[in-house]
GROMACS .gro file of N, CA and C in nm:
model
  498
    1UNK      N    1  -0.665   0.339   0.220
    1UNK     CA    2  -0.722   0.265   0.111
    1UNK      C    3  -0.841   0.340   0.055
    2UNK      N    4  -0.838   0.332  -0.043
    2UNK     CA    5  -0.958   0.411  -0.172
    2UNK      C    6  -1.127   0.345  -0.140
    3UNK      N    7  -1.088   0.203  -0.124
    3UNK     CA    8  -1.176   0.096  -0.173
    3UNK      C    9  -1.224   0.010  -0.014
    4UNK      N   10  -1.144   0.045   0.060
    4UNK     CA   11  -1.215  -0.066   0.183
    4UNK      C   12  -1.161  -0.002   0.290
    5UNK      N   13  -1.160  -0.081   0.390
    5UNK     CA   14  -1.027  -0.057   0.522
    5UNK      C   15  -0.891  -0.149   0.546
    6UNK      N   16  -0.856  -0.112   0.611
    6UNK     CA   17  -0.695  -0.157   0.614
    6UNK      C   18  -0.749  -0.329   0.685
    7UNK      N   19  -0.848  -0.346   0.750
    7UNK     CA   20  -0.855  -0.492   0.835
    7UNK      C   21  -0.977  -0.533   0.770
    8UNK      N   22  -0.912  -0.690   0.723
    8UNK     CA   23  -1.040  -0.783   0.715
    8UNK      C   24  -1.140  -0.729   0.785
    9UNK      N   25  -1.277  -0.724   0.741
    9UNK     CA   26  -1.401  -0.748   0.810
    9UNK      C   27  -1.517  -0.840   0.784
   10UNK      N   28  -1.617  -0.906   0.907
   10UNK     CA   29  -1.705  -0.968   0.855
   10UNK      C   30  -1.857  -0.896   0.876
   11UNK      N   31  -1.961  -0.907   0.798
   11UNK     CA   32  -2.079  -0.859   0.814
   11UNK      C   33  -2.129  -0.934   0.749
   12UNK      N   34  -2.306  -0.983   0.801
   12UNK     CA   35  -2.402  -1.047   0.694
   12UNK      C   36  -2.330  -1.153   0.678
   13UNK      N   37  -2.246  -1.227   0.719
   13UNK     CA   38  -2.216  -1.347   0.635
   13UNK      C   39  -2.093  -1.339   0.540
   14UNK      N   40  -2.102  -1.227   0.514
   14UNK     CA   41  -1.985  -1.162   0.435
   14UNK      C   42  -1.810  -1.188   0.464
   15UNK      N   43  -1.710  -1.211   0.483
   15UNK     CA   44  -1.571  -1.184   0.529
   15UNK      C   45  -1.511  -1.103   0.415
   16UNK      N   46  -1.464  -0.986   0.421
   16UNK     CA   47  -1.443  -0.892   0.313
   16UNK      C   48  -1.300  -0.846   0.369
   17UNK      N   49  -1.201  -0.924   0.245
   17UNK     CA   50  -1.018  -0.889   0.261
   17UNK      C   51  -0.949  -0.817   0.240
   18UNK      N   52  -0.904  -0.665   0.236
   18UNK     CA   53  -0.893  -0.582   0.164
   18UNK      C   54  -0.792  -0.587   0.070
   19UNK      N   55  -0.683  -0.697   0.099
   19UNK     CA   56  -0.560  -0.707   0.043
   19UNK      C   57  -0.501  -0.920   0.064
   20UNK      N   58  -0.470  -0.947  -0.068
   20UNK     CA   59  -0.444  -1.061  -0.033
   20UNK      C   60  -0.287  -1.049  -0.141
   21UNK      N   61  -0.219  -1.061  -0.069
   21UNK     CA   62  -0.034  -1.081  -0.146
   21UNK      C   63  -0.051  -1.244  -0.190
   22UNK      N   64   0.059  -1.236  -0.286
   22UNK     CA   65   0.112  -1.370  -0.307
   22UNK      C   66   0.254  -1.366  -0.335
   23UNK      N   67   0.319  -1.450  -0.302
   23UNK     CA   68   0.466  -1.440  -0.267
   23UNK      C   69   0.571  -1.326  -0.389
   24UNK      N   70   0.480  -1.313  -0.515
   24UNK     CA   71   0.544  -1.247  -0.588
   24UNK      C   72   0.500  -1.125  -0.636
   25UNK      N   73   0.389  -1.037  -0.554
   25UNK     CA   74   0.303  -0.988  -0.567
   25UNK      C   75   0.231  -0.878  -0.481
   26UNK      N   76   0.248  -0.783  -0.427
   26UNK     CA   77   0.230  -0.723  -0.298
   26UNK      C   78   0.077  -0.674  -0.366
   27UNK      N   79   0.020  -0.662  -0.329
   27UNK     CA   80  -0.162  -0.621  -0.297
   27UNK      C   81  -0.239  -0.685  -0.397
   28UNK      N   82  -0.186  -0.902  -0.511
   28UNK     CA   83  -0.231  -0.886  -0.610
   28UNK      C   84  -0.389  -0.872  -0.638
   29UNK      N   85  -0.465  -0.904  -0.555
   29UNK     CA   86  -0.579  -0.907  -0.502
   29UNK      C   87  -0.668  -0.811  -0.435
   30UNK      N   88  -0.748  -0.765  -0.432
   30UNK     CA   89  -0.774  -0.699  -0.320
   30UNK      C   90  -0.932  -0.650  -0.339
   31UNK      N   91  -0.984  -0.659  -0.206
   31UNK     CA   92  -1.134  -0.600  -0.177
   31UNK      C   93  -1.211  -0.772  -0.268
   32UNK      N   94  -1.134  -0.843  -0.176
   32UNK     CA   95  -1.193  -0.993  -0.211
   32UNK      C   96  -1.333  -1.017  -0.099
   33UNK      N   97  -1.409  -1.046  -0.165
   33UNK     CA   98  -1.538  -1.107  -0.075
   33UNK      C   99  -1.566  -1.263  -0.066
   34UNK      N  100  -1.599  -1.281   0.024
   34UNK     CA  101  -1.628  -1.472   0.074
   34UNK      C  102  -1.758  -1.465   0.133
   35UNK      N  103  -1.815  -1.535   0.127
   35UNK     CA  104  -1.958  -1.546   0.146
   35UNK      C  105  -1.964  -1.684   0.224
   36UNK      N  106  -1.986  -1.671   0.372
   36UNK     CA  107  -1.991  -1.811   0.444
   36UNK      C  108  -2.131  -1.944   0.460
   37UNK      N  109  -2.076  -2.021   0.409
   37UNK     CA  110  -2.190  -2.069   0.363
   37UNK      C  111  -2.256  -2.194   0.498
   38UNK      N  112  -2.417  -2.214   0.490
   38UNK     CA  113  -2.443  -2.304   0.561
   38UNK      C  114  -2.341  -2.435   0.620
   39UNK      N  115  -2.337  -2.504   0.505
   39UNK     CA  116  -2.239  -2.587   0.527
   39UNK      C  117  -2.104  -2.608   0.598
   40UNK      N  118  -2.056  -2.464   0.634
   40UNK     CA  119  -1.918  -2.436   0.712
   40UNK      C  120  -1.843  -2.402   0.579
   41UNK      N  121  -1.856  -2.391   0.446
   41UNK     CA  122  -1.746  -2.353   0.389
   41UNK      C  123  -1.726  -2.177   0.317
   42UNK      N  124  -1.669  -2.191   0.225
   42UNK     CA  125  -1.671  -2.007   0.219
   42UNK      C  126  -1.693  -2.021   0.066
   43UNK      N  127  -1.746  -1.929  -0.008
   43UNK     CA  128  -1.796  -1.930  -0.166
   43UNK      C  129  -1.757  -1.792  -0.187
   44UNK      N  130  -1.600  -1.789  -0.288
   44UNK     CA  131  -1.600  -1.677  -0.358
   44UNK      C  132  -1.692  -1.574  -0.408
   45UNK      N  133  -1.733  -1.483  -0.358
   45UNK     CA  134  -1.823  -1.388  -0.437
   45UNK      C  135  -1.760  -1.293  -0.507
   46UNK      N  136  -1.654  -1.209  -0.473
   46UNK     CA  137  -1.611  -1.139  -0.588
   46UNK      C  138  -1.432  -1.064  -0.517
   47UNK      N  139  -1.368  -1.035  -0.642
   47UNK     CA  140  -1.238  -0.974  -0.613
   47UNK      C  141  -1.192  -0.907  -0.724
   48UNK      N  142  -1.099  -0.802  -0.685
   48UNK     CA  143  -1.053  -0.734  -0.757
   48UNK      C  144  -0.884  -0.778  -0.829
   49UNK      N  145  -0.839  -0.774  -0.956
   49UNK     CA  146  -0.702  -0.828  -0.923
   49UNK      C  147  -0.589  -0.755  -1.015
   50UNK      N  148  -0.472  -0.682  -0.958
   50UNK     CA  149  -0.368  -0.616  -1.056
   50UNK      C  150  -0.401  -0.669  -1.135
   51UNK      N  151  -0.362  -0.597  -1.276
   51UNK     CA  152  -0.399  -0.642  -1.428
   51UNK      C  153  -0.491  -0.649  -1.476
   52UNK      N  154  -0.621  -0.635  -1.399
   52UNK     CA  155  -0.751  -0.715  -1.456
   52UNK      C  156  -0.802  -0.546  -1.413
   53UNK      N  157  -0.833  -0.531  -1.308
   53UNK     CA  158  -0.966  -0.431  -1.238
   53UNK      C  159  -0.884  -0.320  -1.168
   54UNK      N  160  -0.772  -0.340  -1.191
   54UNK     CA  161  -0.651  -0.230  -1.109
   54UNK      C  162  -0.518  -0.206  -1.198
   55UNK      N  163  -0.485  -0.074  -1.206
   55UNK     CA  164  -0.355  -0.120  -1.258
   55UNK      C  165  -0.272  -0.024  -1.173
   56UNK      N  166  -0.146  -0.008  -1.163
   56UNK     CA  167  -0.029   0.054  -1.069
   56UNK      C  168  -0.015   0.156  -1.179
   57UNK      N  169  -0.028   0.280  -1.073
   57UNK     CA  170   0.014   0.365  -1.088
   57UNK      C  171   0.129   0.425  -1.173
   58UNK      N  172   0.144   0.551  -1.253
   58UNK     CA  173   0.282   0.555  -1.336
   58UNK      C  174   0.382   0.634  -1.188
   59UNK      N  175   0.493   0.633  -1.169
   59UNK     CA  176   0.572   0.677  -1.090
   59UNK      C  177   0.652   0.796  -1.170
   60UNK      N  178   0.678   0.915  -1.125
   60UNK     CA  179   0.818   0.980  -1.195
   60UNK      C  180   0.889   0.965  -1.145
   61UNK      N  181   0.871   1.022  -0.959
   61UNK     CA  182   1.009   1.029  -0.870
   61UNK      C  183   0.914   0.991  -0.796
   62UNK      N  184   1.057   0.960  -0.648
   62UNK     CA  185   1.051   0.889  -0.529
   62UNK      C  186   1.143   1.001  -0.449
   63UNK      N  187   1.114   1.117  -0.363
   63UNK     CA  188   1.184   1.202  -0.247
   63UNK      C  189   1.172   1.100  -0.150
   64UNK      N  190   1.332   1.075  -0.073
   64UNK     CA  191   1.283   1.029   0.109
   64UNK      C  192   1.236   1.146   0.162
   65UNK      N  193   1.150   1.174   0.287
   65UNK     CA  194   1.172   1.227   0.371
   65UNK      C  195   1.219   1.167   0.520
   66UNK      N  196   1.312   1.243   0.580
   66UNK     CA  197   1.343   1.128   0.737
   66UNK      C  198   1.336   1.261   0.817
   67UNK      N  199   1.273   1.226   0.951
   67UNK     CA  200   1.322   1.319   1.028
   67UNK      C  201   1.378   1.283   1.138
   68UNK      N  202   1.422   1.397   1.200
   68UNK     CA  203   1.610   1.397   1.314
   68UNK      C  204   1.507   1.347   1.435
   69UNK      N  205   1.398   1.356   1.452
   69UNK     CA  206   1.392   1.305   1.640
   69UNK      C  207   1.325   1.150   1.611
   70UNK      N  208   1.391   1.117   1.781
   70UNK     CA  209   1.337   0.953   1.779
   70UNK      C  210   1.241   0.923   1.841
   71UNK      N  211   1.174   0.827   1.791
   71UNK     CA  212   1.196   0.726   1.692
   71UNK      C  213   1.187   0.849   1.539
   72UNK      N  214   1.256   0.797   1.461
   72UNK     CA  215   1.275   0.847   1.333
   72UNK      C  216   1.144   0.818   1.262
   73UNK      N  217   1.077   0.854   1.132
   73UNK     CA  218   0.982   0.864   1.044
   73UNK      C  219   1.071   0.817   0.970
   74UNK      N  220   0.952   0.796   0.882
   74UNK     CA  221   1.042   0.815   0.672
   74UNK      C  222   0.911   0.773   0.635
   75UNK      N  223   0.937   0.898   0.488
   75UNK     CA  224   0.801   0.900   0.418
   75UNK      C  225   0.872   0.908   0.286
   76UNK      N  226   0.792   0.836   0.199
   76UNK     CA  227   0.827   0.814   0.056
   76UNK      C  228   0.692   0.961   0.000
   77UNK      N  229   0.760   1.027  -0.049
   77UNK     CA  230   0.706   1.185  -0.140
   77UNK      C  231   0.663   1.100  -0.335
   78UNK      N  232   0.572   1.094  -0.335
   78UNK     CA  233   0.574   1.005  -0.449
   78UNK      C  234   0.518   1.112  -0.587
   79UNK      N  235   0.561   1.093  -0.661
   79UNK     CA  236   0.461   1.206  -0.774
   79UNK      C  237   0.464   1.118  -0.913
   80UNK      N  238   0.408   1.121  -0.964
   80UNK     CA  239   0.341   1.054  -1.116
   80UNK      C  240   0.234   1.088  -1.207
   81UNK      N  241   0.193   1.030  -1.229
   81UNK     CA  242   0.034   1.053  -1.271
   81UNK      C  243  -0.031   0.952  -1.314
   82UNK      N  244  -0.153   0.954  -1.325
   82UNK     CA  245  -0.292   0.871  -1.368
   82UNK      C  246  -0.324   0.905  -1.486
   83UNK      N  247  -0.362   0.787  -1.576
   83UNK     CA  248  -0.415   0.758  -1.676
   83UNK      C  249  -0.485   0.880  -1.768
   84UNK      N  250  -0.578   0.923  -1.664
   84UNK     CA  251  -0.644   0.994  -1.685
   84UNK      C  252  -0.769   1.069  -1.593
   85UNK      N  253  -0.864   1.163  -1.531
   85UNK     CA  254  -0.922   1.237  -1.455
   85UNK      C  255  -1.022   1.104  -1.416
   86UNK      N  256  -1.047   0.990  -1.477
   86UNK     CA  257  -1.129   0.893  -1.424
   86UNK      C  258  -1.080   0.791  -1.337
   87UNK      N  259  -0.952   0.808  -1.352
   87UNK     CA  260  -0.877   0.745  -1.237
   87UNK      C  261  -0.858   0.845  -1.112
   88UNK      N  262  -0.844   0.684  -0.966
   88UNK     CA  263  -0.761   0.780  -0.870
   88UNK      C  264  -0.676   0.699  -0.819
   89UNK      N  265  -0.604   0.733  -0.721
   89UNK     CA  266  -0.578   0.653  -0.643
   89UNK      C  267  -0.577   0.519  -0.575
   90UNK      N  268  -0.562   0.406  -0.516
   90UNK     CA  269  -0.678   0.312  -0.467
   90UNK      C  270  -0.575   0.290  -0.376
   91UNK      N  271  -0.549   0.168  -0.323
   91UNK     CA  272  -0.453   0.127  -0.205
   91UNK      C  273  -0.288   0.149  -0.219
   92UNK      N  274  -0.256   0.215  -0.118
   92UNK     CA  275  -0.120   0.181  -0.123
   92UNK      C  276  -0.068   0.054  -0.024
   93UNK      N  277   0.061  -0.004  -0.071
   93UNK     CA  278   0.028  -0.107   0.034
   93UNK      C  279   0.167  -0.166   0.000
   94UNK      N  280   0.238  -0.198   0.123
   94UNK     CA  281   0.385  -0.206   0.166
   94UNK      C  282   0.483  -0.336   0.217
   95UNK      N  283   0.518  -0.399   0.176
   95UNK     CA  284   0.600  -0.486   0.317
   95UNK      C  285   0.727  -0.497   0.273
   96UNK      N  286   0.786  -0.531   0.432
   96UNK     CA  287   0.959  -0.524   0.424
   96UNK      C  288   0.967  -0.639   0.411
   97UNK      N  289   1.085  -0.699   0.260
   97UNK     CA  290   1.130  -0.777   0.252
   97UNK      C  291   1.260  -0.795   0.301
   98UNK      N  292   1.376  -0.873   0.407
   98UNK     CA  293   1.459  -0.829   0.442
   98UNK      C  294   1.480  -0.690   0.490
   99UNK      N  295   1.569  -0.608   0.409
   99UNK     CA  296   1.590  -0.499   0.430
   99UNK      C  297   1.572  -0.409   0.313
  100UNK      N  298   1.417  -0.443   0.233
  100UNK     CA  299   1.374  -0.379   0.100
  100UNK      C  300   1.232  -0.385   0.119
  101UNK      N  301   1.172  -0.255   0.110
  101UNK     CA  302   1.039  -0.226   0.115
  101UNK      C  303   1.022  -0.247  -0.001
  102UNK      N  304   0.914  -0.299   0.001
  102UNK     CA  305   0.819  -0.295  -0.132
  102UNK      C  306   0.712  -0.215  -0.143
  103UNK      N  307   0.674  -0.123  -0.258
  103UNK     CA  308   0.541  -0.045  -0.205
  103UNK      C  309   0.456  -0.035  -0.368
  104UNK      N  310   0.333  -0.059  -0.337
  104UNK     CA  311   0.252  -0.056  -0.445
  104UNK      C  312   0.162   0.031  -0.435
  105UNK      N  313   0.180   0.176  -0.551
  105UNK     CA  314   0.087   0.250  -0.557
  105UNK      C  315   0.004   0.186  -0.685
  106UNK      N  316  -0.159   0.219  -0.630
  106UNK     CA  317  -0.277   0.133  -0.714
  106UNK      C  318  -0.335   0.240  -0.763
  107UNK      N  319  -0.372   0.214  -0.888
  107UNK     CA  320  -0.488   0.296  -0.967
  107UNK      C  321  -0.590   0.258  -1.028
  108UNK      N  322  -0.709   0.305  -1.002
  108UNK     CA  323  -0.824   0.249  -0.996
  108UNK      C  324  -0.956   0.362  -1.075
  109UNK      N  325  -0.983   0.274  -1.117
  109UNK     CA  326  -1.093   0.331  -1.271
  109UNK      C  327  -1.183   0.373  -1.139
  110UNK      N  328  -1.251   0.496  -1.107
  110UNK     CA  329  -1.345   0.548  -1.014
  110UNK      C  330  -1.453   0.609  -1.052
  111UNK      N  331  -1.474   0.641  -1.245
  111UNK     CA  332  -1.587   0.723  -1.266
  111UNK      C  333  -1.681   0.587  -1.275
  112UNK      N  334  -1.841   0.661  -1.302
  112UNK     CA  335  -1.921   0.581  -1.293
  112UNK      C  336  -1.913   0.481  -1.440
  113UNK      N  337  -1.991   0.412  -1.483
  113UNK     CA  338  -1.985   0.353  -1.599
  113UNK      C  339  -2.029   0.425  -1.684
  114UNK      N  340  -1.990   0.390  -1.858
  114UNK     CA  341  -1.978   0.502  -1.950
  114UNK      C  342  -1.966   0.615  -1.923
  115UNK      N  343  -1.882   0.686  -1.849
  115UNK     CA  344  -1.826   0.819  -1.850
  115UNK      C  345  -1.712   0.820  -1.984
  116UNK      N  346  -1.740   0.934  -2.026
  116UNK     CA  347  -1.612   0.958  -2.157
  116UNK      C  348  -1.531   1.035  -2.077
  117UNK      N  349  -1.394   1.004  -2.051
  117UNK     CA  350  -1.278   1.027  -2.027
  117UNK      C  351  -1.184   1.066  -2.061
  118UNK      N  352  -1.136   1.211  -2.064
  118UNK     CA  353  -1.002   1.281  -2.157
  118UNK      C  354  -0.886   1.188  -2.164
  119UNK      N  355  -0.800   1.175  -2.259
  119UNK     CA  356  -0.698   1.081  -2.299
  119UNK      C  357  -0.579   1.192  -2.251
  120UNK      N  358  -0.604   1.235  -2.139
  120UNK     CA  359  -0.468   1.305  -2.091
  120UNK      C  360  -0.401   1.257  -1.959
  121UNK      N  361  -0.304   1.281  -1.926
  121UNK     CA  362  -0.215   1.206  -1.801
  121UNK      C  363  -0.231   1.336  -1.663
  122UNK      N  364  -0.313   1.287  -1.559
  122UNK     CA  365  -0.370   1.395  -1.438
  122UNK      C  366  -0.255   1.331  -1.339
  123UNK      N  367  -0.164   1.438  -1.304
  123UNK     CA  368  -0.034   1.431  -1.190
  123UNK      C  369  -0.115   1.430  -1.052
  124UNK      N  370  -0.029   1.352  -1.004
  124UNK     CA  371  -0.074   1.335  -0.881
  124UNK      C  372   0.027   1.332  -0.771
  125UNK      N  373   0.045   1.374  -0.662
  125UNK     CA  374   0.126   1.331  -0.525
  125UNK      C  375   0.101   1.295  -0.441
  126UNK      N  376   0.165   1.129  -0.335
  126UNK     CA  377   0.141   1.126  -0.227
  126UNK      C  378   0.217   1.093  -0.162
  127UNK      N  379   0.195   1.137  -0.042
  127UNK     CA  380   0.312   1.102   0.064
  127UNK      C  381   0.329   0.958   0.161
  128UNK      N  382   0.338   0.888   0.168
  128UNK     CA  383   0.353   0.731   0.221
  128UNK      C  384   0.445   0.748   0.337
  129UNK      N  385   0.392   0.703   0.443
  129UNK     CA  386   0.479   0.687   0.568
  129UNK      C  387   0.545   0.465   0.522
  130UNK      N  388   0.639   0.465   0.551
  130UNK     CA  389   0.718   0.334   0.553
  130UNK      C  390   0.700   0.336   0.713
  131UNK      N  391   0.625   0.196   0.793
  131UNK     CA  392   0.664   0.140   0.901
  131UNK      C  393   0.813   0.136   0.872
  132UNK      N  394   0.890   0.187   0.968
  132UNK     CA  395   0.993   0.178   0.974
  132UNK      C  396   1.079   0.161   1.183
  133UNK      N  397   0.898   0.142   1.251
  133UNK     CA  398   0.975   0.176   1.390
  133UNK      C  399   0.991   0.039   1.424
  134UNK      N  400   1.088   0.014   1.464
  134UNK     CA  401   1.148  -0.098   1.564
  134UNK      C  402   1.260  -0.171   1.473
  135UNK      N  403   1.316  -0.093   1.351
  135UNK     CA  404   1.359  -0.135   1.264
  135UNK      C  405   1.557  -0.151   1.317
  136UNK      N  406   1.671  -0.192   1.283
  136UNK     CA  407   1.786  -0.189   1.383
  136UNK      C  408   1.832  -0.065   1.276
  137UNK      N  409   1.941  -0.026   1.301
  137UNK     CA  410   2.024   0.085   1.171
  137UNK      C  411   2.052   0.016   1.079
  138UNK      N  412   2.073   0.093   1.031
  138UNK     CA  413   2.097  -0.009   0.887
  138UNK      C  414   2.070   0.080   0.763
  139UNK      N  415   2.102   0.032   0.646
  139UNK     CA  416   2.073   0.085   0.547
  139UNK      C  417   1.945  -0.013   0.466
  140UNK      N  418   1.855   0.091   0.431
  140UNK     CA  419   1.719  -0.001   0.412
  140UNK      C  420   1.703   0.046   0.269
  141UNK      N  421   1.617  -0.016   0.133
  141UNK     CA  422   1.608   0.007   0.011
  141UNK      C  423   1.457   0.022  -0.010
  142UNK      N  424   1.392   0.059  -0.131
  142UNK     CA  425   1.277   0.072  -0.141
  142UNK      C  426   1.252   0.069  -0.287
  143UNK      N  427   1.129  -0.010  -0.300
  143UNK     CA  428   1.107  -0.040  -0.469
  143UNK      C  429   0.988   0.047  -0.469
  144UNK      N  430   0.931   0.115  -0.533
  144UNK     CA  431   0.838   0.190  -0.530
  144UNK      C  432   0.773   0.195  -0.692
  145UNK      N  433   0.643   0.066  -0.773
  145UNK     CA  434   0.639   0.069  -0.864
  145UNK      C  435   0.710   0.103  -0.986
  146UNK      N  436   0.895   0.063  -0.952
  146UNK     CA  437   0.963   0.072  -1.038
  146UNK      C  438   1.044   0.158  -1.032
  147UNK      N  439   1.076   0.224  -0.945
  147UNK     CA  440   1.131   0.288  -0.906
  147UNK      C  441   1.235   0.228  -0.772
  148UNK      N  442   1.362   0.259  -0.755
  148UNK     CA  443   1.426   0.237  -0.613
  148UNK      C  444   1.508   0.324  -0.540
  149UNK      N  445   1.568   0.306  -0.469
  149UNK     CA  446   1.638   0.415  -0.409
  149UNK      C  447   1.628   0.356  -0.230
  150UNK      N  448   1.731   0.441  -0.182
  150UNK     CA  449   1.759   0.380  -0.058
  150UNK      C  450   1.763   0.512   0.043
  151UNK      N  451   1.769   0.467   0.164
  151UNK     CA  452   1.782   0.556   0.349
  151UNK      C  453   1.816   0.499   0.434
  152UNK      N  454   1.890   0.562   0.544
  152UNK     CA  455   1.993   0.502   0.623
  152UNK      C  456   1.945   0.505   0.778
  153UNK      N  457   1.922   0.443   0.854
  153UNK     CA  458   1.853   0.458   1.022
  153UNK      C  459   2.022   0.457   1.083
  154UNK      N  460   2.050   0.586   1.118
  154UNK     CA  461   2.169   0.553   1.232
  154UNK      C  462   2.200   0.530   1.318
  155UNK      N  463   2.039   0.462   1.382
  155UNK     CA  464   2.020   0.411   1.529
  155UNK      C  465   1.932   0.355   1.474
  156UNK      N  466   1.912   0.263   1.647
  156UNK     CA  467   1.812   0.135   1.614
  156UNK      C  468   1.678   0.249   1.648
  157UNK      N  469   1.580   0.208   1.555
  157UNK     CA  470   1.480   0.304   1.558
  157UNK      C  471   1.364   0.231   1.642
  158UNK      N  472   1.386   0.303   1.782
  158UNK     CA  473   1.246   0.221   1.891
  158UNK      C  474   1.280   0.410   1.992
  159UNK      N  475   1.177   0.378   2.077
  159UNK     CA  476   1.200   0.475   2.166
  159UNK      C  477   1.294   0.489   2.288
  160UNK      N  478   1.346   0.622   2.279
  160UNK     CA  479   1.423   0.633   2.389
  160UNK      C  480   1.432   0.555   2.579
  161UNK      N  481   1.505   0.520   2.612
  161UNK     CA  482   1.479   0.388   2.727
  161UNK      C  483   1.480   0.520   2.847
  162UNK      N  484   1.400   0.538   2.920
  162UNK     CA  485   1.429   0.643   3.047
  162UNK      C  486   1.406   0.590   3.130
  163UNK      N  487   1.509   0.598   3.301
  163UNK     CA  488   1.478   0.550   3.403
  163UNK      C  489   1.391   0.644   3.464
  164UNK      N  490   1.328   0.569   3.571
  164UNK     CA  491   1.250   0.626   3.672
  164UNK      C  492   1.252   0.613   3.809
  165UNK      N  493   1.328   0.729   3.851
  165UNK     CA  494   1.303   0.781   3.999
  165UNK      C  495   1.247   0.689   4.124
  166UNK      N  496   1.326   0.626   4.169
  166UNK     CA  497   1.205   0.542   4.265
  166UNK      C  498   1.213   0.626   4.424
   0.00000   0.00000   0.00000
């Protein structure tokens, strides 16, 4: 993540979320703050939200990568580009629906305020590991900001079972 860490944290009073989904929506939220108040309750202090303070990334392509030893990997090879040199990156952020990943690459305004900003499109690549261990074989799909495409586990992907010598 660009913007926080991967786990809720609390400080000062603070509880700071890095990511809040809603059923139709994978990261719509994120780097939400709550402020715990005397009383026992919690007071919105501030959040970020797709559309508003973030927008997703442009996608061109989606490469799998998988590799042959087990437990197996798979990494989504992503390339696109940003808006422009004042953007970067911000969270990527994933979950398996059934047997369809969802993955949201975020882009996030990072220069300081009033910076003038070239109106050109800055390429970018990253590579995304998909949790994919403990997953059965199967053929699994992947939405990737508009993008899809699919990969195949030809074993149940956990680690090899070895006995031991008694």
């Amino acid at each position: 993540s660009a913007s926080a860490s991967y786990f809720p944290h609390y400080k000062d009073g603070v509880l700071t979320i890095p990511r809040v989904d809603t059923s139709m929506h994978l990261g719509q939220y994120q780097d939400v703050k709550l402020q715990f108040t005397e009383q026992g309750g919690w007071v919105l202090l501030d959040y970020k939200a797709v559309g508003e303070d973030i927008s997703l990334a442009y996608i061109d392509s989606v490469n799998v990568v998988q590799t042959n030893s087990v437990p197996i990997q798979v990494f989504l090879e992503v390339e696109g580009s940003l808006p422009n040199e004042c953007f970067d990156i911000g969270q990527v952020n994933q979950r398996l629906d059934a047997n369809q990943f969802n993955v949201v690459v975020s882009a996030i305004f990072s220069a300081p305020e009033g910076t003038l900003c070239n109106q050109a499109l800055v390429p970018f690549k990253k590579v995304i590991p998909l949790d994919v261990y403990g997953l059965q074989a199967g053929t699994y799909t992947y939405y990737a900001n508009g993008i899809t495409g699919f990969f195949k586990l030809a074993v149940d992907n956990t680690l090899p079972t070895t006995t031991v010598a008694q």
